[in-house]
Amino acid sequence: MTVLAIYVGLILVAWAITRFALAPLTSVDDFTRRKTVTFGDESAVRASRAASVFSVLAIFLIWGAFTGSRLTPLHAPEAWRMAPIWLPPPEAVWGRVVTIASDGYRNFTLFEHLIASIWRVVGGFLAGALLGIPLGFAMGLNGFLRGWFDPIVEFMRPVPPLALIPLVIIWFGIDEKAKIILLFLASLWIMAIAARAGVAGVKLSKVHAAYSLGASRWQVLRYVILPNALPDIFTGARVAMGVCWGTVVAAELVAAERGAGMMIMVASRFMSTDIVIMGVILIGIIGYGIDMLMRIAERKLAPWKGRG
Amino acid sequence: MADLRIDDVSMTFRLPNGGEVHALSNVSLTIRKGEIVSVLGPSGCGKTTLLNILAGFLAPTGGEVWLGNHTVRGPDRERGMVFQQGALFEWMSVRENVGFGPRMAGRPKAEIRRTVDHLLDTVGLSDFKEKAIYELSGGMQQRVALARCLANDPDVILMDEPLGALDALTREKMQGLVLDLWKETGKTVILITHSVEEALLLGERLIVMAPRPGRIHREYRLPFAEMGAGGDLRTVKRHPEFAAKREEILSMIWEMEEEIMGRAEAAE
């Protein structure tokens, strides 16, 4: 309760600073500034960068204040502070990052743990995309194949990949191959459905135009249907990557010799809260990084998206 | 030589509720090589169905379409099509769009380059060859569509309301361009339109179709396309005969629309 009250107080202070102290300095007299109707006009709502900076600072401030951190100027009264075993101060977590990065944890360095997780995601996702995209295309282009695969895809789609973990462990064990098979299954249906949507989304006049210009079926597929489906495939790939990242961490929580999920699971058994928090933060950063990379790739490879 | 002959073509399809739609009923028409023909009619008269049959996208339930000495059995490079809008490939540049047909046919690169350069100069897009499609205005996009169709050197060009989505000024400019290209290349052109004025301007022959069942209602021979080619469309439009024909056709279409409304009311 107290923490929430302090947090709301910090929001108010930050709002007052951005509104009255910073806004007059930073606002540009551009077109948007001349708009009188801004409430309801989403394009006129611009994220205040200052607010974002304050937001991050506020979290560290509260975190530090309630853990007796040396980095924060103010501290909560002794009685309200959290013991390091529940919540270590920020510098303790950072200290852990440094030691595990150099000395390692459970036979593997931090870098090896993270790379293990990332490698599994990339491998599983690529396998899923490699099979899922042709599968989606087949379903979008052929009535028999759509009928054949429809029940399978529609059934597997709502099954959360986490529910497959026990089965994958029974069938394939807990080694690398099993993890990749799980992630393959997690991304396969998403990619198939995205590719099918991409085929369905092609404007008939484009296909007709291509045939009239003398293209063969194969050429229509290669030069019209495939590029036309790219934006949908990228949207699917971003979703699939997100799901895969979540699934790999969960799978490592259950059973693994290394990986980000295994690291925080083992650490939690020994009440090494600093490692757990470090792991959560790194998992978040990597997940965000993967999504950013996918967006960059999308802009490079399908710049016409949304402008047809 | 390569006349386009529509021979007693009918198109009837069943509705899920068991009813039948007679989209086209016994349409016969011969279009000579090099003619420009406009097709006009209220919605539901089957003009788009007819064009799709000519293009080979639909197989008629009765009759045949002949081009020269063979029947039309599917889409083919001999019959090019210009669509209303959105039929360009956004993932290709202007140059790649125009060169699509020759490239699919495996023509040598240098030759494609020459053809594309020449055509883009002709349609007035010399400075936009490497642009992306989405960087062009609607009128420019239709210029690309025209050039892309011409690059394949088809015998017949089918146009499905190619200027329908353009603003009035751009539309008038494009009408002039279509006429000039027709004159210059000597292609057979069949153009579907909703606009009476456009049908008068862009048809040596004007076919008015009537709905339910879709059929040819009347045919006109007009001098305006010949007058307008290479000349000024505004002068043509001021011609007294142009105004008279426009009135005549407009009132005819009005009557048709009223009759449809009347029939619909009687049916209720």
Coordinates of C-alpha atoms in Angstrom, one line a residue:
Chain A
M1 CA 0.0 0.0 0.0
T2 CA 2.7 2.4 1.0
V3 CA 4.7 1.5 -2.1
L4 CA 1.7 2.2 -4.3
A5 CA 1.1 5.5 -2.7
I6 CA 4.7 6.5 -3.1
Y7 CA 4.6 5.4 -6.8
V8 CA 1.5 7.5 -7.5
G9 CA 3.2 10.4 -5.7
L10 CA 6.3 10.0 -8.0
I11 CA 4.0 10.0 -11.1
L12 CA 2.4 13.2 -10.0
V13 CA 5.8 14.9 -9.3
A14 CA 7.2 13.7 -12.7
W15 CA 4.0 14.9 -14.5
A16 CA 4.4 18.3 -12.9
I17 CA 8.1 18.5 -13.9
T18 CA 7.4 17.5 -17.6
R19 CA 4.3 19.6 -17.8
F20 CA 5.5 22.9 -16.3
A21 CA 9.3 22.7 -16.4
L22 CA 10.2 20.7 -19.5
A23 CA 7.3 21.2 -21.9
P24 CA 7.9 24.9 -22.6
L25 CA 11.6 24.1 -23.3
T26 CA 11.1 21.1 -25.6
S27 CA 7.9 21.6 -27.5
V28 CA 8.2 22.4 -31.2
D29 CA 5.6 24.5 -32.9
D30 CA 4.9 21.9 -35.6
F31 CA 1.6 20.9 -37.2
T32 CA 0.5 18.6 -34.4
R33 CA 1.0 21.4 -31.9
R34 CA -1.6 23.5 -33.8
K35 CA -4.3 20.8 -33.4
T36 CA -7.0 21.8 -31.1
V37 CA -8.7 18.4 -30.9
T38 CA -6.1 16.0 -29.4
F39 CA -8.3 14.0 -27.0
G40 CA -9.4 11.2 -29.2
D41 CA -7.0 11.9 -32.1
E42 CA -4.5 9.1 -31.5
S43 CA -2.0 10.5 -34.0
A44 CA -1.8 13.7 -31.8
V45 CA -0.9 11.7 -28.7
R46 CA 2.9 11.7 -28.6
A47 CA 4.7 9.7 -26.0
S48 CA 6.7 12.0 -23.7
R49 CA 10.3 10.8 -23.7
A50 CA 10.9 12.6 -20.4
A51 CA 8.0 10.6 -18.8
S52 CA 9.6 7.3 -20.0
V53 CA 13.0 8.3 -18.4
F54 CA 11.2 9.3 -15.2
S55 CA 9.3 6.0 -15.2
V56 CA 12.5 3.9 -15.3
L57 CA 14.1 6.1 -12.6
A58 CA 11.0 5.8 -10.4
I59 CA 11.2 2.0 -10.4
F60 CA 14.9 2.0 -9.5
L61 CA 14.3 4.7 -6.9
I62 CA 11.6 2.7 -5.1
W63 CA 13.6 -0.5 -5.5
G64 CA 16.6 1.1 -4.0
A65 CA 14.8 3.0 -1.2
F66 CA 13.1 -0.2 0.1
T67 CA 16.3 -2.3 -0.1
G68 CA 18.7 0.1 1.5
S69 CA 20.6 0.6 -1.7
R70 CA 23.7 2.8 -1.6
L71 CA 22.7 4.3 -4.9
T72 CA 19.5 6.0 -3.8
P73 CA 19.6 9.3 -1.9
L74 CA 16.4 8.5 0.2
H75 CA 15.7 5.4 2.2
A76 CA 12.6 3.9 3.6
P77 CA 12.5 3.5 7.4
E78 CA 14.4 0.3 8.6
A79 CA 11.1 -1.5 9.5
W80 CA 9.7 -1.2 6.0
R81 CA 12.8 -2.4 4.2
M82 CA 13.0 -5.8 2.4
A83 CA 15.7 -8.3 3.5
P84 CA 18.1 -9.1 0.7
I85 CA 16.9 -12.7 0.7
W86 CA 13.5 -11.4 -0.6
L87 CA 14.6 -8.5 -2.6
P88 CA 18.3 -7.6 -3.0
P89 CA 19.3 -4.0 -3.8
P90 CA 20.0 -3.1 -7.5
E91 CA 23.8 -3.1 -7.0
A92 CA 23.7 -6.6 -5.6
V93 CA 22.0 -7.9 -8.7
W94 CA 24.5 -6.0 -10.9
G95 CA 27.3 -7.5 -8.9
R96 CA 25.8 -11.0 -9.6
V97 CA 25.7 -10.2 -13.3
V98 CA 29.4 -9.4 -13.2
T99 CA 30.5 -12.5 -11.2
I100 CA 28.3 -15.0 -13.1
A101 CA 29.5 -13.4 -16.4
S102 CA 33.1 -14.2 -15.5
D103 CA 32.9 -17.2 -13.1
G104 CA 29.7 -18.9 -14.4
Y105 CA 26.9 -20.6 -12.6
R106 CA 26.4 -24.3 -12.4
N107 CA 29.2 -25.2 -14.8
F108 CA 28.3 -22.6 -17.4
T109 CA 29.0 -18.9 -17.8
L110 CA 26.1 -16.5 -18.0
F111 CA 26.8 -16.1 -21.7
E112 CA 26.6 -19.8 -22.2
H113 CA 23.3 -20.0 -20.4
L114 CA 21.8 -17.3 -22.5
I115 CA 23.2 -18.5 -25.8
A116 CA 21.8 -22.0 -25.0
S117 CA 18.3 -20.5 -24.7
I118 CA 18.6 -18.3 -27.7
W119 CA 20.0 -21.1 -29.9
R120 CA 17.1 -23.3 -28.9
V121 CA 14.6 -20.6 -29.9
V122 CA 16.3 -19.9 -33.2
G123 CA 16.6 -23.6 -34.1
G124 CA 13.0 -24.4 -33.1
F125 CA 11.6 -21.3 -34.8
L126 CA 13.5 -21.9 -38.0
A127 CA 12.4 -25.5 -38.1
G128 CA 8.8 -24.4 -37.5
A129 CA 9.0 -21.7 -40.2
L130 CA 10.7 -24.0 -42.7
L131 CA 7.8 -26.5 -42.5
G132 CA 5.0 -24.2 -41.4
I133 CA 5.3 -21.7 -44.3
P134 CA 5.0 -24.3 -47.0
L135 CA 2.2 -26.0 -45.0
G136 CA 0.3 -22.7 -44.9
F137 CA 0.9 -22.1 -48.6
A138 CA -0.4 -25.6 -49.4
M139 CA -3.5 -25.0 -47.4
G140 CA -4.0 -21.7 -49.1
L141 CA -3.6 -23.0 -52.6
N142 CA -5.1 -26.5 -52.7
G143 CA -8.6 -27.7 -51.6
F144 CA -7.6 -31.2 -50.7
L145 CA -4.6 -30.2 -48.6
R146 CA -6.6 -27.5 -46.8
G147 CA -9.2 -30.1 -46.0
W148 CA -6.6 -32.6 -44.9
F149 CA -4.6 -30.2 -42.6
D150 CA -7.5 -28.1 -41.4
P151 CA -8.5 -30.4 -38.5
I152 CA -4.9 -30.8 -37.4
V153 CA -4.0 -27.2 -37.5
E154 CA -7.3 -26.0 -35.9
F155 CA -6.9 -28.6 -33.2
M156 CA -3.2 -27.8 -32.4
R157 CA -3.6 -24.0 -32.6
P158 CA -5.3 -23.5 -29.2
V159 CA -3.1 -26.1 -27.4
P160 CA -0.7 -24.0 -25.4
P161 CA 2.9 -25.2 -26.1
L162 CA 3.5 -25.4 -22.3
A163 CA 0.9 -28.3 -22.2
L164 CA 3.2 -30.2 -24.6
I165 CA 6.2 -30.1 -22.3
P166 CA 5.4 -33.3 -20.3
L167 CA 4.7 -35.2 -23.5
V168 CA 7.8 -34.0 -25.2
I169 CA 9.8 -35.1 -22.1
I170 CA 8.2 -38.5 -22.1
W171 CA 8.9 -39.0 -25.8
F172 CA 12.2 -37.2 -26.4
G173 CA 13.7 -36.7 -22.9
I174 CA 15.3 -33.5 -21.7
D175 CA 18.2 -33.0 -24.1
E176 CA 18.7 -30.4 -26.8
K177 CA 16.7 -32.3 -29.4
A178 CA 13.6 -32.4 -27.2
K179 CA 13.7 -28.7 -26.6
I180 CA 14.0 -27.9 -30.3
I181 CA 11.1 -30.3 -31.0
L182 CA 9.0 -28.4 -28.5
L183 CA 9.8 -25.0 -29.9
F184 CA 9.2 -26.4 -33.4
L185 CA 5.7 -27.5 -32.4
A186 CA 5.2 -24.1 -30.7
S187 CA 6.0 -22.1 -33.9
L188 CA 4.8 -24.6 -36.6
W189 CA 1.0 -23.8 -36.3
I190 CA 1.5 -20.1 -35.9
M191 CA 3.7 -19.9 -39.0
A192 CA 1.3 -22.2 -41.0
I193 CA -1.7 -20.0 -40.1
A194 CA 0.2 -16.8 -40.9
A195 CA 1.3 -18.1 -44.3
R196 CA -2.2 -19.3 -45.1
A197 CA -3.6 -15.8 -44.2
G198 CA -0.9 -14.3 -46.4
V199 CA -2.1 -16.4 -49.4
A200 CA -5.7 -15.6 -48.6
G201 CA -4.8 -11.9 -48.5
V202 CA -3.6 -11.6 -52.0
K203 CA -5.8 -9.4 -54.2
L204 CA -7.4 -11.4 -56.9
S205 CA -6.6 -8.7 -59.5
K206 CA -2.9 -9.1 -58.8
V207 CA -3.1 -12.8 -59.5
H208 CA -5.2 -12.2 -62.6
A209 CA -2.8 -9.5 -63.8
A210 CA 0.2 -11.9 -63.5
Y211 CA -1.6 -14.7 -65.5
S212 CA -2.6 -12.2 -68.1
L213 CA 1.0 -11.1 -68.4
G214 CA 1.9 -14.6 -69.2
A215 CA 3.2 -15.9 -65.8
S216 CA 3.0 -19.6 -65.2
R217 CA 1.6 -21.1 -61.9
W218 CA 5.1 -21.4 -60.5
Q219 CA 5.9 -17.8 -61.4
V220 CA 2.6 -16.5 -59.9
L221 CA 3.6 -18.3 -56.7
R222 CA 7.2 -17.0 -56.7
Y223 CA 6.6 -13.5 -57.9
V224 CA 3.1 -12.6 -56.6
I225 CA 1.8 -14.9 -53.8
L226 CA 5.1 -15.3 -51.9
P227 CA 6.0 -11.6 -51.8
N228 CA 2.4 -10.6 -51.1
A229 CA 2.4 -13.0 -48.1
L230 CA 5.7 -11.7 -46.7
P231 CA 4.1 -9.0 -44.3
D232 CA 1.7 -11.6 -42.9
I233 CA 4.6 -14.1 -42.5
F234 CA 6.6 -11.5 -40.6
T235 CA 3.7 -10.7 -38.3
G236 CA 3.4 -14.5 -37.6
A237 CA 7.2 -14.8 -37.1
R238 CA 7.1 -12.0 -34.5
V239 CA 4.3 -13.8 -32.6
A240 CA 6.1 -17.2 -33.0
M241 CA 9.4 -15.8 -31.7
G242 CA 7.6 -14.4 -28.7
V243 CA 5.8 -17.6 -28.0
C244 CA 9.1 -19.6 -28.5
W245 CA 11.0 -17.4 -26.1
G246 CA 8.3 -17.9 -23.4
T247 CA 8.2 -21.6 -24.1
V248 CA 11.9 -22.2 -23.9
V249 CA 12.2 -20.5 -20.5
A250 CA 9.3 -22.5 -19.2
A251 CA 10.8 -25.7 -20.6
E252 CA 14.1 -24.9 -19.0
L253 CA 12.3 -24.3 -15.7
V254 CA 11.1 -27.9 -15.9
A255 CA 14.3 -29.7 -16.9
A256 CA 17.6 -28.5 -18.4
E257 CA 21.3 -28.5 -17.8
R258 CA 21.7 -24.9 -18.9
G259 CA 19.7 -22.0 -20.1
A260 CA 18.1 -18.8 -18.7
G261 CA 15.1 -20.7 -17.3
M262 CA 17.3 -23.4 -15.6
M263 CA 19.4 -20.7 -14.1
I264 CA 16.6 -18.9 -12.3
M265 CA 14.9 -22.1 -11.3
V266 CA 18.0 -23.5 -9.6
A267 CA 18.7 -20.1 -8.0
S268 CA 15.2 -20.0 -6.6
R269 CA 15.7 -23.3 -4.8
F270 CA 18.7 -21.8 -3.0
M271 CA 16.9 -18.6 -2.3
S272 CA 19.4 -16.7 -4.5
T273 CA 16.9 -14.0 -5.2
D274 CA 19.6 -11.8 -6.8
I275 CA 20.2 -14.4 -9.6
V276 CA 16.5 -14.8 -10.1
I277 CA 15.9 -11.1 -10.6
M278 CA 19.0 -10.9 -12.8
G279 CA 17.6 -13.7 -14.9
V280 CA 14.1 -12.2 -15.2
I281 CA 15.6 -8.9 -16.3
L282 CA 17.9 -10.5 -18.9
I283 CA 15.0 -12.7 -20.2
G284 CA 13.0 -9.5 -20.7
I285 CA 15.8 -7.7 -22.4
I286 CA 16.5 -10.6 -24.8
G287 CA 12.8 -11.0 -25.6
Y288 CA 12.6 -7.3 -26.4
G289 CA 15.8 -7.5 -28.5
I290 CA 14.4 -10.4 -30.5
D291 CA 11.3 -8.5 -31.3
M292 CA 13.3 -5.4 -32.3
L293 CA 15.4 -7.5 -34.7
M294 CA 12.3 -9.0 -36.3
R295 CA 10.9 -5.5 -36.8
I296 CA 14.1 -4.3 -38.4
A297 CA 14.1 -7.4 -40.7
E298 CA 10.5 -6.7 -41.6
R299 CA 11.1 -3.1 -42.5
K300 CA 14.1 -4.2 -44.6
L301 CA 12.4 -7.1 -46.4
A302 CA 8.8 -5.9 -46.7
P303 CA 8.9 -2.1 -46.8
W304 CA 5.6 -1.9 -48.6
K305 CA 3.6 -3.3 -45.7
G306 CA 0.4 -1.4 -45.0
R307 CA 0.9 0.8 -48.1
G308 CA -0.7 -1.4 -50.8
Chain B
M1 CA -7.0 -10.8 -89.1
A2 CA -7.0 -11.2 -85.4
D3 CA -10.5 -10.1 -84.8
L4 CA -12.1 -10.8 -81.5
R5 CA -15.4 -12.6 -82.0
I6 CA -17.8 -13.1 -79.1
D7 CA -20.1 -15.9 -80.4
D8 CA -23.4 -16.4 -78.6
V9 CA -21.9 -16.2 -75.1
S10 CA -24.1 -16.9 -72.1
M11 CA -23.3 -17.0 -68.4
T12 CA -25.7 -18.6 -66.0
F13 CA -24.9 -19.5 -62.5
R14 CA -26.8 -21.1 -59.6
L15 CA -27.3 -19.4 -56.3
P16 CA -27.0 -21.4 -53.1
N17 CA -30.8 -20.9 -52.6
G18 CA -31.5 -22.7 -55.9
G19 CA -32.2 -19.6 -58.0
E20 CA -30.4 -18.8 -61.2
V21 CA -28.6 -15.6 -62.3
H22 CA -28.4 -14.9 -66.0
A23 CA -25.4 -12.7 -66.0
L24 CA -25.1 -12.8 -69.8
S25 CA -27.6 -14.1 -72.3
N26 CA -26.7 -14.8 -75.9
V27 CA -24.2 -12.0 -76.4
S28 CA -22.6 -11.9 -79.9
L29 CA -20.2 -9.2 -81.0
T30 CA -17.3 -8.9 -83.3
I31 CA -14.5 -6.5 -82.6
R32 CA -12.2 -5.8 -85.5
K33 CA -8.4 -5.6 -85.0
G34 CA -7.4 -2.1 -84.0
E35 CA -10.8 -1.0 -82.9
I36 CA -11.5 0.8 -79.6
V37 CA -14.8 -0.2 -78.1
S38 CA -16.4 1.1 -74.9
V39 CA -18.9 -0.8 -72.9
L40 CA -21.5 1.0 -70.7
G41 CA -24.4 -0.1 -68.7
P42 CA -26.1 0.0 -65.3
S43 CA -24.6 -2.2 -62.5
G44 CA -25.6 -5.8 -62.9
C45 CA -25.7 -5.7 -66.7
G46 CA -22.8 -8.3 -66.9
K47 CA -20.2 -6.0 -68.4
T48 CA -17.5 -7.1 -65.9
T49 CA -18.5 -10.7 -66.4
L50 CA -18.1 -10.2 -70.1
L51 CA -14.7 -8.7 -69.7
N52 CA -13.6 -11.6 -67.4
I53 CA -14.7 -14.1 -70.0
L54 CA -12.7 -12.2 -72.7
A55 CA -9.7 -12.2 -70.4
G56 CA -10.1 -15.9 -69.8
F57 CA -10.7 -15.7 -66.1
L58 CA -14.2 -17.2 -66.5
A59 CA -15.5 -19.9 -68.8
P60 CA -18.9 -19.1 -70.2
T61 CA -21.7 -21.6 -69.7
G62 CA -22.6 -21.2 -73.4
G63 CA -21.0 -20.0 -76.6
E64 CA -17.4 -19.2 -77.3
V65 CA -14.9 -16.4 -77.7
W66 CA -12.5 -16.5 -80.7
L67 CA -9.4 -14.4 -81.2
G68 CA -8.3 -14.9 -84.8
N69 CA -8.5 -18.6 -85.4
H70 CA -8.4 -20.0 -81.9
T71 CA -10.8 -20.0 -79.0
V72 CA -10.1 -18.3 -75.7
R73 CA -9.5 -20.9 -73.0
G74 CA -7.8 -19.0 -70.2
P75 CA -5.6 -16.0 -69.5
D76 CA -2.9 -15.4 -72.0
R77 CA -0.3 -12.8 -72.9
E78 CA -2.2 -12.1 -76.1
R79 CA -4.9 -10.4 -74.1
G80 CA -3.6 -7.9 -71.6
M81 CA -5.7 -6.4 -68.8
V82 CA -5.7 -3.1 -67.0
F83 CA -7.5 -3.2 -63.7
Q84 CA -9.2 -0.4 -61.8
Q85 CA -6.5 -0.2 -59.1
G86 CA -4.3 -2.1 -56.8
A87 CA -3.2 -4.7 -59.4
L88 CA 0.4 -3.5 -59.4
F89 CA 3.0 -5.4 -57.5
E90 CA 4.1 -3.3 -54.5
W91 CA 7.2 -5.4 -53.9
M92 CA 8.6 -4.3 -57.3
S93 CA 9.8 -1.0 -58.5
V94 CA 8.1 0.8 -61.4
R95 CA 10.7 -0.6 -63.7
E96 CA 10.2 -4.2 -62.5
N97 CA 6.4 -3.9 -62.7
V98 CA 6.6 -2.8 -66.4
G99 CA 9.1 -5.4 -67.2
F100 CA 7.2 -8.2 -65.6
G101 CA 5.7 -9.7 -68.7
P102 CA 8.8 -9.9 -70.8
R103 CA 10.8 -11.2 -67.8
M104 CA 8.3 -14.0 -67.2
A105 CA 8.7 -14.9 -70.9
G106 CA 12.5 -15.0 -70.4
R107 CA 13.4 -12.1 -72.7
P108 CA 17.0 -10.9 -72.6
K109 CA 17.7 -8.3 -70.0
A110 CA 19.0 -5.6 -72.3
E111 CA 15.9 -5.9 -74.5
I112 CA 13.6 -5.7 -71.4
R113 CA 15.4 -2.6 -70.3
R114 CA 15.0 -0.9 -73.7
T115 CA 11.2 -1.8 -73.8
V116 CA 10.6 -0.5 -70.3
D117 CA 12.6 2.7 -70.9
H118 CA 10.7 3.4 -74.0
L119 CA 7.3 2.7 -72.5
L120 CA 7.9 4.7 -69.4
D121 CA 8.9 7.6 -71.6
T122 CA 5.7 7.2 -73.6
V123 CA 3.5 7.3 -70.5
G124 CA 5.4 10.2 -69.1
L125 CA 7.1 8.5 -66.1
S126 CA 10.8 8.9 -67.2
D127 CA 11.7 10.3 -63.8
F128 CA 10.0 7.6 -61.8
K129 CA 11.6 4.4 -63.1
E130 CA 13.2 3.3 -59.9
K131 CA 10.5 4.5 -57.5
A132 CA 8.4 2.2 -55.4
I133 CA 4.7 1.8 -56.4
Y134 CA 3.4 3.2 -53.1
E135 CA 5.4 6.4 -53.8
L136 CA 3.2 7.2 -56.8
S137 CA -0.1 9.0 -57.0
G138 CA -3.2 7.1 -58.3
G139 CA -2.9 8.6 -61.8
M140 CA 0.8 7.6 -62.0
Q141 CA 0.0 4.1 -60.9
Q142 CA -2.5 3.7 -63.7
R143 CA 0.2 5.0 -66.1
V144 CA 2.4 2.2 -64.8
A145 CA -0.4 -0.3 -65.3
L146 CA -0.9 0.8 -68.9
A147 CA 2.8 0.5 -69.6
R148 CA 3.0 -2.9 -67.9
C149 CA 0.2 -4.1 -70.2
L150 CA 1.8 -2.7 -73.3
A151 CA 5.3 -4.1 -72.5
N152 CA 3.9 -7.6 -73.3
D153 CA 2.7 -6.4 -76.8
P154 CA -0.7 -8.0 -76.5
D155 CA -3.2 -8.2 -79.4
V156 CA -6.1 -7.0 -77.3
I157 CA -6.1 -4.7 -74.3
L158 CA -9.0 -5.2 -71.8
M159 CA -9.7 -2.3 -69.4
D160 CA -11.9 -2.8 -66.4
E161 CA -12.8 0.8 -65.3
P162 CA -9.1 1.7 -65.3
L163 CA -9.8 5.4 -64.5
G164 CA -12.7 4.9 -62.1
A165 CA -10.8 5.8 -59.0
L166 CA -9.1 8.9 -60.3
D167 CA -10.1 12.5 -59.7
A168 CA -11.8 14.4 -62.5
L169 CA -8.7 16.3 -63.7
T170 CA -6.4 13.3 -63.7
R171 CA -9.1 11.2 -65.3
E172 CA -9.3 13.6 -68.3
K173 CA -5.6 13.6 -68.8
M174 CA -5.6 9.8 -68.7
Q175 CA -8.4 9.6 -71.2
G176 CA -6.2 11.5 -73.6
L177 CA -3.3 9.2 -72.9
V178 CA -5.4 6.1 -73.5
L179 CA -6.6 7.5 -76.9
D180 CA -3.0 8.5 -77.9
L181 CA -1.7 5.0 -77.0
W182 CA -4.5 3.4 -78.9
K183 CA -3.7 5.5 -82.0
E184 CA 0.0 5.0 -81.7
T185 CA 0.0 1.2 -81.1
G186 CA -3.0 0.2 -83.2
K187 CA -4.1 -2.2 -80.5
T188 CA -7.6 -3.5 -80.1
V189 CA -9.0 -1.9 -76.9
I190 CA -12.1 -2.8 -75.0
L191 CA -12.9 -0.5 -72.1
I192 CA -15.6 -0.9 -69.5
T193 CA -16.8 2.3 -67.8
H194 CA -19.5 3.8 -65.6
S195 CA -19.1 7.2 -67.1
V196 CA -21.2 8.1 -70.1
E197 CA -18.7 10.8 -71.1
E198 CA -15.8 8.5 -71.0
A199 CA -17.6 5.9 -73.0
L200 CA -18.4 8.5 -75.7
L201 CA -14.8 9.7 -75.7
L202 CA -13.1 6.3 -75.8
G203 CA -15.2 4.3 -78.1
E204 CA -15.3 4.2 -81.9
R205 CA -18.1 1.9 -81.0
L206 CA -20.1 2.2 -77.8
I207 CA -22.0 -0.9 -76.6
V208 CA -24.8 -0.2 -74.1
M209 CA -25.7 -3.3 -72.1
A210 CA -28.9 -4.0 -70.2
P211 CA -29.4 -6.1 -67.1
R212 CA -31.5 -9.2 -66.2
P213 CA -30.5 -10.9 -68.3
G214 CA -27.3 -9.2 -69.2
R215 CA -27.4 -8.5 -72.9
I216 CA -26.4 -5.9 -75.6
H217 CA -29.0 -3.3 -75.6
R218 CA -27.8 -0.8 -78.3
E219 CA -24.7 -0.1 -80.3
Y220 CA -23.4 3.3 -81.5
R221 CA -20.8 4.2 -84.0
L222 CA -19.1 7.4 -82.8
P223 CA -16.6 9.8 -84.4
F224 CA -15.2 11.2 -81.1
A225 CA -12.4 8.8 -80.5
E226 CA -11.0 9.5 -83.9
M227 CA -11.4 13.3 -83.2
G228 CA -9.9 13.1 -79.8
A229 CA -6.8 11.0 -80.6
G230 CA -3.8 13.4 -80.7
G231 CA -6.2 16.3 -80.3
D232 CA -7.9 18.2 -77.5
L233 CA -10.6 16.3 -75.5
R234 CA -12.2 19.5 -74.3
T235 CA -12.9 20.6 -77.9
V236 CA -14.5 17.2 -78.6
K237 CA -16.7 17.6 -75.5
R238 CA -17.9 21.0 -76.7
H239 CA -19.0 19.4 -80.0
P240 CA -22.9 19.7 -80.3
E241 CA -23.2 16.1 -81.4
F242 CA -21.3 15.0 -78.3
A243 CA -23.7 16.8 -76.0
A244 CA -26.7 15.3 -77.9
K245 CA -25.4 11.8 -77.7
R246 CA -24.6 12.2 -74.0
E247 CA -28.2 13.3 -73.3
E248 CA -29.6 10.4 -75.4
I249 CA -27.5 7.8 -73.7
L250 CA -28.0 9.2 -70.2
S251 CA -31.8 9.2 -70.5
M252 CA -31.7 5.7 -71.9
I253 CA -29.7 4.5 -68.8
W254 CA -32.0 6.4 -66.5
E255 CA -35.0 4.6 -68.1
M256 CA -33.3 1.3 -67.6
E257 CA -32.5 2.1 -63.9
E258 CA -36.2 3.1 -63.4
E259 CA -37.4 0.0 -65.0
I260 CA -35.2 -2.1 -62.7
M261 CA -36.5 -0.2 -59.7
G262 CA -40.1 -0.6 -60.9
R263 CA -39.5 -4.4 -61.3
A264 CA -38.0 -4.6 -57.9
E265 CA -41.0 -2.8 -56.4
A266 CA -43.4 -5.0 -58.3
A267 CA -41.7 -8.1 -57.0
E268 CA -42.1 -7.0 -53.4

